[in-house]
PDB file of C-alpha atoms in Angstrom:
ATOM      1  CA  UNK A   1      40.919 -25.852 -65.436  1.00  0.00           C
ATOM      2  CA  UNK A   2      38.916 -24.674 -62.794  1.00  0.00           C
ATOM      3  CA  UNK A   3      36.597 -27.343 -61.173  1.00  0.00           C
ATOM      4  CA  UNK A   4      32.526 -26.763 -62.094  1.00  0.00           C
ATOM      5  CA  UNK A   5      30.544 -26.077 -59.260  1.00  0.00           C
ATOM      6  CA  UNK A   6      27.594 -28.741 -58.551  1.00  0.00           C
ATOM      7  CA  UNK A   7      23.873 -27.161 -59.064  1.00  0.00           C
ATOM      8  CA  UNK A   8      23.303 -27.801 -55.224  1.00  0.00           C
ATOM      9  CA  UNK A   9      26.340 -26.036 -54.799  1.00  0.00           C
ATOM     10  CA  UNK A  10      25.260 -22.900 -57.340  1.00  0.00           C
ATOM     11  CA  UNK A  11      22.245 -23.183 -54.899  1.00  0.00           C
ATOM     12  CA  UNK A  12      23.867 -22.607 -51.753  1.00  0.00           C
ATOM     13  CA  UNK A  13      25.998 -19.865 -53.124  1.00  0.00           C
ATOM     14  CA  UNK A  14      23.484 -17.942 -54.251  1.00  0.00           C
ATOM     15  CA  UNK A  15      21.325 -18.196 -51.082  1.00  0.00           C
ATOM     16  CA  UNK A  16      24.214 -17.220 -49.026  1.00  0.00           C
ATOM     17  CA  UNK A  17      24.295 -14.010 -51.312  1.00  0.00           C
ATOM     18  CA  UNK A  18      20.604 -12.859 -50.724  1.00  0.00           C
ATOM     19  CA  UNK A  19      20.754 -13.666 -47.322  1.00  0.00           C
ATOM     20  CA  UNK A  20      23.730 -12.128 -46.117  1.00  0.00           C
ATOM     21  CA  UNK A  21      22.851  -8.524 -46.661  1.00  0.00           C
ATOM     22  CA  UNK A  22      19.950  -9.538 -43.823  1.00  0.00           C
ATOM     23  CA  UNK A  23      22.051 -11.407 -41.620  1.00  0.00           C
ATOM     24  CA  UNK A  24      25.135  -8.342 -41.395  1.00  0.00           C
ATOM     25  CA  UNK A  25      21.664  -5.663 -40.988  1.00  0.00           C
ATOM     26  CA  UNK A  26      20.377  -8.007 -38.065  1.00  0.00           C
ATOM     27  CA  UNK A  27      23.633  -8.166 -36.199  1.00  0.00           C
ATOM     28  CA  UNK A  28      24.136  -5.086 -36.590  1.00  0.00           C
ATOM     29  CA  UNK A  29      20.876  -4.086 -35.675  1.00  0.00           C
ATOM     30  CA  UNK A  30      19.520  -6.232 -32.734  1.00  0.00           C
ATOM     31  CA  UNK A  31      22.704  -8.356 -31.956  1.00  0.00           C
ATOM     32  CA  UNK A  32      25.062  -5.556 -30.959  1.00  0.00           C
ATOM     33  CA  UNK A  33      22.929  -3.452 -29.929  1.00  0.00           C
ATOM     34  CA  UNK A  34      21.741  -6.188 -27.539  1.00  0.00           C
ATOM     35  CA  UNK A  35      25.628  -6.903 -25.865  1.00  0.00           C
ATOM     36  CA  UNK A  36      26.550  -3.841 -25.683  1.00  0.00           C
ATOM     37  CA  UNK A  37      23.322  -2.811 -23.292  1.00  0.00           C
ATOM     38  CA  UNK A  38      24.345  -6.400 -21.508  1.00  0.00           C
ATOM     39  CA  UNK A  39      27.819  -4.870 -20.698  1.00  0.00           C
ATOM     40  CA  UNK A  40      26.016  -0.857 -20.472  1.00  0.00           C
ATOM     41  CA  UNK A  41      23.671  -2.859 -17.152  1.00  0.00           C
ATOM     42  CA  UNK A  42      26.724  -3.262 -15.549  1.00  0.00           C
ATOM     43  CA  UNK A  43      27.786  -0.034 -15.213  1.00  0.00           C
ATOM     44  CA  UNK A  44      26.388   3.017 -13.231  1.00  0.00           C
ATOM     45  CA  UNK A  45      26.278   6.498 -12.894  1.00  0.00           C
ATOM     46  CA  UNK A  46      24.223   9.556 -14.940  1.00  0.00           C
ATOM     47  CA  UNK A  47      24.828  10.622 -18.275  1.00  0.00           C
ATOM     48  CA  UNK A  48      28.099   9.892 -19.778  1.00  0.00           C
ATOM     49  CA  UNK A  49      30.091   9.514 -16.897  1.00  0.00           C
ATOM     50  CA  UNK A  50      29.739   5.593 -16.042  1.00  0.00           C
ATOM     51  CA  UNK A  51      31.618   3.524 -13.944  1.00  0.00           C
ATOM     52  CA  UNK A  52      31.762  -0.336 -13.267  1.00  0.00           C
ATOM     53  CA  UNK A  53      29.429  -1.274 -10.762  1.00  0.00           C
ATOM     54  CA  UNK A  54      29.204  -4.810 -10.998  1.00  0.00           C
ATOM     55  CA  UNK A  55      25.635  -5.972 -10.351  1.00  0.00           C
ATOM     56  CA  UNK A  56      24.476  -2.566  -8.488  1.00  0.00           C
ATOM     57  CA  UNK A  57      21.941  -1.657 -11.016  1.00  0.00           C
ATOM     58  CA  UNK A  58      20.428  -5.551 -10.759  1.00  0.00           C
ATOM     59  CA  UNK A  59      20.310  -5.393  -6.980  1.00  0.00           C
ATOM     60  CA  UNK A  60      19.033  -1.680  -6.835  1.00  0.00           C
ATOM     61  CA  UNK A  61      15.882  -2.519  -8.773  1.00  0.00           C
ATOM     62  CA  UNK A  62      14.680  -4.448  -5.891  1.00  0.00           C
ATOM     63  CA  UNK A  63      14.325  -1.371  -3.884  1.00  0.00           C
ATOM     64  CA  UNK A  64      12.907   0.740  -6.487  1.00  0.00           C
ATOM     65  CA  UNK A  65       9.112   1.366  -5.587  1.00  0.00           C
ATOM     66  CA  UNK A  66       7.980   2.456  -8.817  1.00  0.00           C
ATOM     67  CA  UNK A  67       9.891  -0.172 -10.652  1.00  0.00           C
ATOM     68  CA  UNK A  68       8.097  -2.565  -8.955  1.00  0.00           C
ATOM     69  CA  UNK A  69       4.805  -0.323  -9.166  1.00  0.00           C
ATOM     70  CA  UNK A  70       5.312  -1.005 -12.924  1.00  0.00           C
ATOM     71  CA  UNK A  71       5.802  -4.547 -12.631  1.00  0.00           C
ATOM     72  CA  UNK A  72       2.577  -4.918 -10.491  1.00  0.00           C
ATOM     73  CA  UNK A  73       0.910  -2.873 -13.247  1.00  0.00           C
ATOM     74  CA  UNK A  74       1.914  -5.230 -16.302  1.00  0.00           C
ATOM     75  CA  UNK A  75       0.643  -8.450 -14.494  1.00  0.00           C
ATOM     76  CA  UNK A  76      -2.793  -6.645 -13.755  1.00  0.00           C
ATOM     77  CA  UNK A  77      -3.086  -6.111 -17.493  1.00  0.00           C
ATOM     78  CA  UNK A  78      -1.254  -9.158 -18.171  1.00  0.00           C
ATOM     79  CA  UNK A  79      -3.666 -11.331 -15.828  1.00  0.00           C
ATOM     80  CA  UNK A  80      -6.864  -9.390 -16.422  1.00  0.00           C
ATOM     81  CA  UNK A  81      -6.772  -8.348 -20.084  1.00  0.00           C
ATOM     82  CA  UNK A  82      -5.102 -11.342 -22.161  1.00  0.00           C
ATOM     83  CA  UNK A  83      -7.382 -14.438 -20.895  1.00  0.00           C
ATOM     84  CA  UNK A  84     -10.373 -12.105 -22.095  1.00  0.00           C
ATOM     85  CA  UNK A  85      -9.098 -10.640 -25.072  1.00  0.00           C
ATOM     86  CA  UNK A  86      -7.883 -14.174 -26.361  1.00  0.00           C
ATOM     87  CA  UNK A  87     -11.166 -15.525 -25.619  1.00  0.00           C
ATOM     88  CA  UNK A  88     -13.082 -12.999 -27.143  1.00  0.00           C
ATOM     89  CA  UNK A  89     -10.695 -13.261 -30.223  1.00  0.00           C
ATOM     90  CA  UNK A  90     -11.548 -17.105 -30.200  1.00  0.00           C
ATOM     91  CA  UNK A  91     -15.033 -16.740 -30.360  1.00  0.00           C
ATOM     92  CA  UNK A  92     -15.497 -13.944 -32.745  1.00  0.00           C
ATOM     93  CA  UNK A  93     -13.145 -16.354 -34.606  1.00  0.00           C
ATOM     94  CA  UNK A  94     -15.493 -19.310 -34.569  1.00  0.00           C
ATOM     95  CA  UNK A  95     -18.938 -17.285 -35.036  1.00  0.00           C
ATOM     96  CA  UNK A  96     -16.986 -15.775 -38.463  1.00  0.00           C
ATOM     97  CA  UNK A  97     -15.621 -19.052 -39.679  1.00  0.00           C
ATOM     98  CA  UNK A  98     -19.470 -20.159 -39.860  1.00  0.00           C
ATOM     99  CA  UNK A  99     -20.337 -20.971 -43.575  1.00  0.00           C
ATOM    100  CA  UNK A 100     -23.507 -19.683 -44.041  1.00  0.00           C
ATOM    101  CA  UNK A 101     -22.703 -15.950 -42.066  1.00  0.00           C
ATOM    102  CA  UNK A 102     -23.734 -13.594 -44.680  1.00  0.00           C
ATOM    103  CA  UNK A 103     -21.583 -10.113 -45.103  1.00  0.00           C
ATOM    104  CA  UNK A 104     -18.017 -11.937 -43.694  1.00  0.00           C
ATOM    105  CA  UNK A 105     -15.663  -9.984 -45.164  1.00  0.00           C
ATOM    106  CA  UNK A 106     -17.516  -6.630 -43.737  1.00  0.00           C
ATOM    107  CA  UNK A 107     -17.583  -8.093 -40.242  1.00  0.00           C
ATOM    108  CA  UNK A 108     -13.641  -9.409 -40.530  1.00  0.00           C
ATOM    109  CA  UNK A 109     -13.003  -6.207 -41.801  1.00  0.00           C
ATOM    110  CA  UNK A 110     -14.730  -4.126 -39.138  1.00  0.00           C
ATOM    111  CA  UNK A 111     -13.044  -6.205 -36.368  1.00  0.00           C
ATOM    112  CA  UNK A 112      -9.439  -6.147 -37.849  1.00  0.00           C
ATOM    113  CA  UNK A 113      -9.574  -2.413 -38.447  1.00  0.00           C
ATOM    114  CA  UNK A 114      -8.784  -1.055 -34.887  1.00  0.00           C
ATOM    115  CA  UNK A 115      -5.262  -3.052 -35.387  1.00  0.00           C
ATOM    116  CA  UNK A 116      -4.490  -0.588 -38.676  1.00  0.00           C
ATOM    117  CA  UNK A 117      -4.858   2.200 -35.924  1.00  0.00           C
ATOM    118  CA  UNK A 118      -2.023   4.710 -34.938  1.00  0.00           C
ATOM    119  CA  UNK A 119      -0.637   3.127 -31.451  1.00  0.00           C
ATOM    120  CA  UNK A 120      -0.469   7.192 -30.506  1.00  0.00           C
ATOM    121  CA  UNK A 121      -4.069   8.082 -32.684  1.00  0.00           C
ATOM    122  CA  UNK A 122      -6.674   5.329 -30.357  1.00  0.00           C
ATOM    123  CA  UNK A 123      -4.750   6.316 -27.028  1.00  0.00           C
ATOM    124  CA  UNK A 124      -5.537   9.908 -28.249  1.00  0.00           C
ATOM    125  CA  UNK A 125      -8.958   8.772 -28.983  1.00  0.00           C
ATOM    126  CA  UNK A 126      -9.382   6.939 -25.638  1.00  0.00           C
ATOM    127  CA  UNK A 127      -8.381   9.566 -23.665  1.00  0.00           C
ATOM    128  CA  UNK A 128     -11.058  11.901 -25.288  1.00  0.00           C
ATOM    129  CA  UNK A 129     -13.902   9.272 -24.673  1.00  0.00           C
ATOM    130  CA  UNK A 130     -13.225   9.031 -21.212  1.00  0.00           C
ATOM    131  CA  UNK A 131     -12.134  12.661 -20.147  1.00  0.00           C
ATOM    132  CA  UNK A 132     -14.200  14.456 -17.465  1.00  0.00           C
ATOM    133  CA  UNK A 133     -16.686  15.733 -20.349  1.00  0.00           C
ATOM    134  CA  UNK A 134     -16.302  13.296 -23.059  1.00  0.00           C
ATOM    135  CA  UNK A 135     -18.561  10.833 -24.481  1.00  0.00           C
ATOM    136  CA  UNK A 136     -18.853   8.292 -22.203  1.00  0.00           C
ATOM    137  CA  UNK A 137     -19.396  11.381 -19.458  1.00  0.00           C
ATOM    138  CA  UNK A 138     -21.932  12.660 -21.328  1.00  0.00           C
ATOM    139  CA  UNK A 139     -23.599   9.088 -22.102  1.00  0.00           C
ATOM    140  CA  UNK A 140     -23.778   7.799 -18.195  1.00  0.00           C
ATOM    141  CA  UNK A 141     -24.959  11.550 -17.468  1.00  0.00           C
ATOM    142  CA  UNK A 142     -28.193  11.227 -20.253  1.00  0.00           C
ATOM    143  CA  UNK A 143     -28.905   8.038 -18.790  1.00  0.00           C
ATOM    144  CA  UNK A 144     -28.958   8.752 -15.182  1.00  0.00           C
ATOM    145  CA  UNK A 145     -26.054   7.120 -13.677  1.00  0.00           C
ATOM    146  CA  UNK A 146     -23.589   9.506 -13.067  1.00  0.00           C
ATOM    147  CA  UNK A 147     -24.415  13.317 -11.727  1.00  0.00           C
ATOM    148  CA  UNK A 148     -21.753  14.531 -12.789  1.00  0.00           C
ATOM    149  CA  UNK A 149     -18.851  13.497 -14.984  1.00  0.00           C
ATOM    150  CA  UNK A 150     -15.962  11.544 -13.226  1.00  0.00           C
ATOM    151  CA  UNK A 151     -12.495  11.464 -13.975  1.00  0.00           C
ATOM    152  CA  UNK A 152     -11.827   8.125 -15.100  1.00  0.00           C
ATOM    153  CA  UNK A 153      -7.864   8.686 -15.675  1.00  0.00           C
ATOM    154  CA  UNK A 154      -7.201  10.168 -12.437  1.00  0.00           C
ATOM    155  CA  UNK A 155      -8.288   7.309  -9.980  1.00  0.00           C
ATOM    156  CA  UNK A 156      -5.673   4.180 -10.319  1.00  0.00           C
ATOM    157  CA  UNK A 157      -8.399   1.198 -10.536  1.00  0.00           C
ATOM    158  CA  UNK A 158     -10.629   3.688 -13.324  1.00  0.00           C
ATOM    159  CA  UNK A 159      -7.684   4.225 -15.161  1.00  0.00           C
ATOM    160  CA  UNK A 160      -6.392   0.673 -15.532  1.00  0.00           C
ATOM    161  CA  UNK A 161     -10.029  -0.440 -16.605  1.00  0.00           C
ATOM    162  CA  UNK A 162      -9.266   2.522 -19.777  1.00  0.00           C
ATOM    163  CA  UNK A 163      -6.110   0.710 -20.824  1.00  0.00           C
ATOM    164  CA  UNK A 164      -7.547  -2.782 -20.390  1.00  0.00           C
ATOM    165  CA  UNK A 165     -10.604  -1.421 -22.384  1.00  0.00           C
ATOM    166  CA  UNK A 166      -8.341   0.142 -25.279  1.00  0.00           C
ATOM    167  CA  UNK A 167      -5.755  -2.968 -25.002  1.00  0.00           C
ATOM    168  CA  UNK A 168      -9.174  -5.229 -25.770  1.00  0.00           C
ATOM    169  CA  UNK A 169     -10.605  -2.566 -28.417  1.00  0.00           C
ATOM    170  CA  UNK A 170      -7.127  -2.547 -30.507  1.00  0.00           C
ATOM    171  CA  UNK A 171      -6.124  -6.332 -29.872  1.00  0.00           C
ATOM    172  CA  UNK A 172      -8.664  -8.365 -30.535  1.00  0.00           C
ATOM    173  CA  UNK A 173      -8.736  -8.488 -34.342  1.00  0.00           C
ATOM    174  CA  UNK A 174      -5.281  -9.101 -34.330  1.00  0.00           C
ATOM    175  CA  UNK A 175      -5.475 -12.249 -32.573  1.00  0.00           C
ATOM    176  CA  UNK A 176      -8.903 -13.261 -34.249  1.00  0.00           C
ATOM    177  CA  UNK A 177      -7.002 -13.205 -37.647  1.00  0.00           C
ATOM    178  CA  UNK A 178      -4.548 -16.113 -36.505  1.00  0.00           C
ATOM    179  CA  UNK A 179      -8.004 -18.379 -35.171  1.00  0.00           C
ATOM    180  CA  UNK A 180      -9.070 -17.942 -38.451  1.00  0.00           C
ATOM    181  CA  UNK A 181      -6.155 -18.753 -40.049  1.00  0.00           C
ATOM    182  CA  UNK A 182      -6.520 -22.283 -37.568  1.00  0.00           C
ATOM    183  CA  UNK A 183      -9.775 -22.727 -38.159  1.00  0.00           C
ATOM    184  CA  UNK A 184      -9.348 -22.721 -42.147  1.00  0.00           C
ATOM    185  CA  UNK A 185      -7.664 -25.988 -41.411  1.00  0.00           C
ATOM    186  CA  UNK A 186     -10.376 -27.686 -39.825  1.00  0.00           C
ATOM    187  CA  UNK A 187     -12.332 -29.408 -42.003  1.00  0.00           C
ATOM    188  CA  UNK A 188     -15.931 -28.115 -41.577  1.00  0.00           C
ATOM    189  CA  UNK A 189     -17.498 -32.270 -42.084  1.00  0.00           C
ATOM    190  CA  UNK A 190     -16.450 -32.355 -38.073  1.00  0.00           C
ATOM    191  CA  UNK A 191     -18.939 -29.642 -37.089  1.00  0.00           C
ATOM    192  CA  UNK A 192     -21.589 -31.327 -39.303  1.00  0.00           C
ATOM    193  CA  UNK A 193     -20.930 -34.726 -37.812  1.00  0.00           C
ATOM    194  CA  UNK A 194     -20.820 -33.396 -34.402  1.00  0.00           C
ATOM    195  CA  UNK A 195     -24.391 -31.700 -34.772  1.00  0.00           C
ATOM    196  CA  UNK A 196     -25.858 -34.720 -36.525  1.00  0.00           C
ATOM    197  CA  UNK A 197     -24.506 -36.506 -33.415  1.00  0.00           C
ATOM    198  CA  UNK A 198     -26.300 -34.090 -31.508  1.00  0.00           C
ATOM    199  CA  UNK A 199     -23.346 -31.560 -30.316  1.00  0.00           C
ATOM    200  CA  UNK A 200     -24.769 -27.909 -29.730  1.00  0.00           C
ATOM    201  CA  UNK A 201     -22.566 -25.315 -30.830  1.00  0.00           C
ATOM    202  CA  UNK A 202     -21.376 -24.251 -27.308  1.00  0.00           C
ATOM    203  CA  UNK A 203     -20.298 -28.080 -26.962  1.00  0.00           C
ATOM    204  CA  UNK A 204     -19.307 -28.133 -30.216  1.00  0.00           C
ATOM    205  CA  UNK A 205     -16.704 -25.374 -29.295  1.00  0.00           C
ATOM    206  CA  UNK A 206     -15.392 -26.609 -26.482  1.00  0.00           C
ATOM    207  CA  UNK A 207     -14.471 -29.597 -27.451  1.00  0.00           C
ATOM    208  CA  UNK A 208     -13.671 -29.113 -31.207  1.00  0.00           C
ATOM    209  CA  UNK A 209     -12.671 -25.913 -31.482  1.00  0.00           C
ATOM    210  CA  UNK A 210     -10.834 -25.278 -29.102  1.00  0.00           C
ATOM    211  CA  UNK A 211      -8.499 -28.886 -28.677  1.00  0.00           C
ATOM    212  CA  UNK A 212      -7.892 -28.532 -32.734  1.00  0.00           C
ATOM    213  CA  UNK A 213      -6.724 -24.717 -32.261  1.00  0.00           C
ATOM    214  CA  UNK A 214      -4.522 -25.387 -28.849  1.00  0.00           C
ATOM    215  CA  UNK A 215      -1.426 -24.814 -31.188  1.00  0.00           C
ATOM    216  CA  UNK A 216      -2.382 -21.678 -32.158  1.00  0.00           C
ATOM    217  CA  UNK A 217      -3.857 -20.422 -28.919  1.00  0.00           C
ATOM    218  CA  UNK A 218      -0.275 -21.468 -27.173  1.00  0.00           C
ATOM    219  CA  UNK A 219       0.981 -18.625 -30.061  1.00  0.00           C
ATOM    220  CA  UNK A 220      -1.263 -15.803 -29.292  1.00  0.00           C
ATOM    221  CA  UNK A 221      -1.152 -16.110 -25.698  1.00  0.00           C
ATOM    222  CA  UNK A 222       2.612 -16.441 -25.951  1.00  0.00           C
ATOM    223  CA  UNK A 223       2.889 -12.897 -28.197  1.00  0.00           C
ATOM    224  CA  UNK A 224       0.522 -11.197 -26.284  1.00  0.00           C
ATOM    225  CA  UNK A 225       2.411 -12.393 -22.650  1.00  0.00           C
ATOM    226  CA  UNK A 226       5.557 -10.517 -24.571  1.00  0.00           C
ATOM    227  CA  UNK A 227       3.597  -7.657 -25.963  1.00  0.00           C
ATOM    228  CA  UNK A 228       2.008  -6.699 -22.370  1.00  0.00           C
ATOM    229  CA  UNK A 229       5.064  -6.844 -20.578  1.00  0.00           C
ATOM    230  CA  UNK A 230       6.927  -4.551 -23.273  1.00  0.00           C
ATOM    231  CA  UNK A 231       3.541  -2.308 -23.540  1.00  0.00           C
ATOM    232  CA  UNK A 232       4.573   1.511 -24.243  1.00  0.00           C
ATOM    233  CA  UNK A 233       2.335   3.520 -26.275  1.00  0.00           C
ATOM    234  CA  UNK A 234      -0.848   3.438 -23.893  1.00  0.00           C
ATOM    235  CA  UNK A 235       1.101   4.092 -20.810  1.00  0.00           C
ATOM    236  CA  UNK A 236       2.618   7.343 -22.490  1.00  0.00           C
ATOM    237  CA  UNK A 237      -0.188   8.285 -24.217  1.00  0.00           C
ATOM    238  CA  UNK A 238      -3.511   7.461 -22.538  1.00  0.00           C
ATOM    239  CA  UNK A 239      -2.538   7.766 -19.115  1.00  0.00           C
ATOM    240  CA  UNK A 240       0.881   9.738 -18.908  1.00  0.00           C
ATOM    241  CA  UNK A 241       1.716   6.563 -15.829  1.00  0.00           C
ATOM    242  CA  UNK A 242      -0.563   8.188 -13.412  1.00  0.00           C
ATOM    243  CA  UNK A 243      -2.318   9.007 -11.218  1.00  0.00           C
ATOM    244  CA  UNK A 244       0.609   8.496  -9.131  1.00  0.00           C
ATOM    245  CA  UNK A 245       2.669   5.902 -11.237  1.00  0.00           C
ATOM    246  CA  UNK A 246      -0.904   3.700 -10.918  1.00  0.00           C
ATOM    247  CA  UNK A 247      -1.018   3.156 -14.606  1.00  0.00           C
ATOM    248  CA  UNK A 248       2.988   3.408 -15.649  1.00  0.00           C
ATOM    249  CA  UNK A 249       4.381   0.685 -17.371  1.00  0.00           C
ATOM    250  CA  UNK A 250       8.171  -1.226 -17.119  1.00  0.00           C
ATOM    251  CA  UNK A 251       8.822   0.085 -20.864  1.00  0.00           C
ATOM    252  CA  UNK A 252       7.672   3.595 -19.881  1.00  0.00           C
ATOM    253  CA  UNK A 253       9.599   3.569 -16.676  1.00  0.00           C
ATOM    254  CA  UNK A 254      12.876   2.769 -18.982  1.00  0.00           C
ATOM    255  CA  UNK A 255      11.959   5.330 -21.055  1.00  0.00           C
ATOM    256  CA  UNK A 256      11.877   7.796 -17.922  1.00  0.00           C
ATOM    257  CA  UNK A 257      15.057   6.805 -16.605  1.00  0.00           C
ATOM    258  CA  UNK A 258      16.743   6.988 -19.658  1.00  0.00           C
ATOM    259  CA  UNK A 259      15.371  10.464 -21.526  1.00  0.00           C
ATOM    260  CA  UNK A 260      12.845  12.114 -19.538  1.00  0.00           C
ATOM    261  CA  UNK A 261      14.811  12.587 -16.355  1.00  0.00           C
ATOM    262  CA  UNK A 262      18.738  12.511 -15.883  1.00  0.00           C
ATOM    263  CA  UNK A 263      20.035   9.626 -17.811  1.00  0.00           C
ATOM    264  CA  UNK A 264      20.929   6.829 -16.224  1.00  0.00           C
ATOM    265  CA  UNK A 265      21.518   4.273 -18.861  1.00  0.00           C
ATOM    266  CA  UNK A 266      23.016   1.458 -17.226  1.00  0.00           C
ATOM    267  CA  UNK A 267      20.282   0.795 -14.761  1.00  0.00           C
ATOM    268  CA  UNK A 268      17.834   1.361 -17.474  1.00  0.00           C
ATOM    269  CA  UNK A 269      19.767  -1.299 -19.184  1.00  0.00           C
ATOM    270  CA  UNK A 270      19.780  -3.595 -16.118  1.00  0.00           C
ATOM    271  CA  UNK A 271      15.945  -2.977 -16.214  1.00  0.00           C
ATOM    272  CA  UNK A 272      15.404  -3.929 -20.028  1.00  0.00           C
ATOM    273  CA  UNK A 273      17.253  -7.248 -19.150  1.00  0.00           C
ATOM    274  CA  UNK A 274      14.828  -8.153 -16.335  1.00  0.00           C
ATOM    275  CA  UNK A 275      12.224  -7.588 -18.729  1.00  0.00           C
ATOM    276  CA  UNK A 276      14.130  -9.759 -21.074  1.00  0.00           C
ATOM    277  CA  UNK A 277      14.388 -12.479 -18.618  1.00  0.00           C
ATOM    278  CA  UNK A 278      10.808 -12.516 -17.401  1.00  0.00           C
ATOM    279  CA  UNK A 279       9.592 -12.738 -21.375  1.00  0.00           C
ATOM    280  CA  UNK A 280      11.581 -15.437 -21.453  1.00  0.00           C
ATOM    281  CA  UNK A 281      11.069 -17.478 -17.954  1.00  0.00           C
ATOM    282  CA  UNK A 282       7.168 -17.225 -18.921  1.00  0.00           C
ATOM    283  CA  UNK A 283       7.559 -18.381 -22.422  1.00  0.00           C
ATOM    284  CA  UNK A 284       9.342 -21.231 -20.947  1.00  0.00           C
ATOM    285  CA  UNK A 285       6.213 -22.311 -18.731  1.00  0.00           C
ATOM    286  CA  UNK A 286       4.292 -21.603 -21.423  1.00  0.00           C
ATOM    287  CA  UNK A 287       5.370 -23.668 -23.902  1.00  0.00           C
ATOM    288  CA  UNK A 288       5.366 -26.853 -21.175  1.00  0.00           C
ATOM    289  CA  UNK A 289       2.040 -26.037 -19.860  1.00  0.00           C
ATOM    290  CA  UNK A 290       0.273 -25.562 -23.517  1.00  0.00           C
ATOM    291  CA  UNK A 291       2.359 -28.025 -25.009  1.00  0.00           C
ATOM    292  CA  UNK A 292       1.453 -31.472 -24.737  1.00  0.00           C
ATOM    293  CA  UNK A 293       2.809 -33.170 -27.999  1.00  0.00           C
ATOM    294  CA  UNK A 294       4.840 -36.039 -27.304  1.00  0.00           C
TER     295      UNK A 294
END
């Protein structure tokens, strides 16, 4: 007679059943993909015909001006836009989480809905606001600070500013939805004992607020490190990389290298890697420096 299975064993059979079909789609999907570009960095030439080249494509990036143009462009946004955006998030998060704010769910609403947004539709948009007669043009004109309209997108420092703007516009409800998931945990007694004890709410913030939500800032500031380095869409779509590769991102310089011009897909795999490794170095300090649980 055949032996009975356990119900802890019934258990793990059947969980192994619903999740296998995920694990085989995720190896076969991000895990093999992912080796065979490791082994595709090591090899070099254009097109098809590739050759082993050892750690050429590592070594030639190094040398590559507009590689490291796009590097110096994602730690402008990444230096400049994330410390505001995160704080603006936090604070937007903290006015909304206030009890007696009439109309909440409008104002949540309103806030979150530039994150529903086409990635390709609000760099359209963005690029239309700030063209050499769109609105803002026309709005600076009216008011008597410009003469004329200026081209925003074709001076480098103007043209960072727009994708720090949009990156801020589109970003900021997404991150204020994760403080107010936090803050929900916070037991609103410690802001009322903390005014009767004569906290205002600046104070109040700083020193409630924020030290109860340092686990979730760590997160945000961690996705949005790995979503700046990795940014795309605005690159391509607001700015085209210009003026000059001013604007042009690591992502969109892959993408260059590997479709746009003649492919070379082992140094735009050796390029994906050092993006790779860079997500993960800062992660690392990251996660020590925000960190402090023993």
């Amino acid at each position: 007679m055949k032996k009975k299975l356990s119900i802890r064993q019934k258990q793990s059979i059947s969980g192994w059943f619903f999740l296998t079909p995920a694990v085989i789609l995720i190896a076969v999907m991000s895990f093999y993909p992912m080796i065979r570009t490791l082994l595709l960095s090591f090899q070099k030439g254009k097109g098809t015909a590739l050759t082993w080249g050892g750690l050429y494509n590592y070594t030639r990036i190094f040398s590559d001006k507009v590689f490291l143009q796009s590097l110096t462009n994602c730690f402008i946004y990444l230096i400049v836009q994330v410390p505001i955006m995160l704080l603006f998030a936090l604070v937007l998060a903290s006015m909304l989480n206030n009890k007696n704010l009439r109309c909440k769910g409008l104002f949540r609403t309103a806030i979150f809905l530039p994150c529903a947004t086409s990635l390709v539709s609000y760099a359209t948009i963005f690029r239309a606001l700030f063209a050499t007669d769109g609105l803002v043009n026309t709005v600076l004109i009216h008011i008597g600070i410009l003469d004329k309209g200026y081209e925003f997108l074709a001076h480098p420092f103007s043209a960072r500013i727009v994708i720090i703007l949009a990156l801020l516009w589109r970003w900021t409800g997404y991150n204020m939805v994760f403080f107010l998931a936090g803050l929900q945990n916070i037991d609103y007694s410690v802001y009322e004992a903390a005014k009767i004890d004569g906290a205002s709410g600046w104070k109040s913030f700083w020193k409630i607020t924020v030290p109860l939500l340092k686990p979730t800032i760590l997160l945000t500031f961690i996705m949005s490190t790995n979503g700046t380095l990795q940014m795309f869409d605005e690159s391509v779509n607001l700015t085209g990389g210009g003026p000059a590769n001013a604007t042009i991102t690591m992502s969109h310089y892959i993408y260059n290298t590997s479709f746009k011009f003649v492919p070379n897909f082992g140094y735009a795999a050796a390029m994906s890697y050092v993006i790779l490794i860079l997500v993960v170095i800062l992660t690392f300090i990251q996660m020590k420096v925000g960190d402090k649980r023993e």
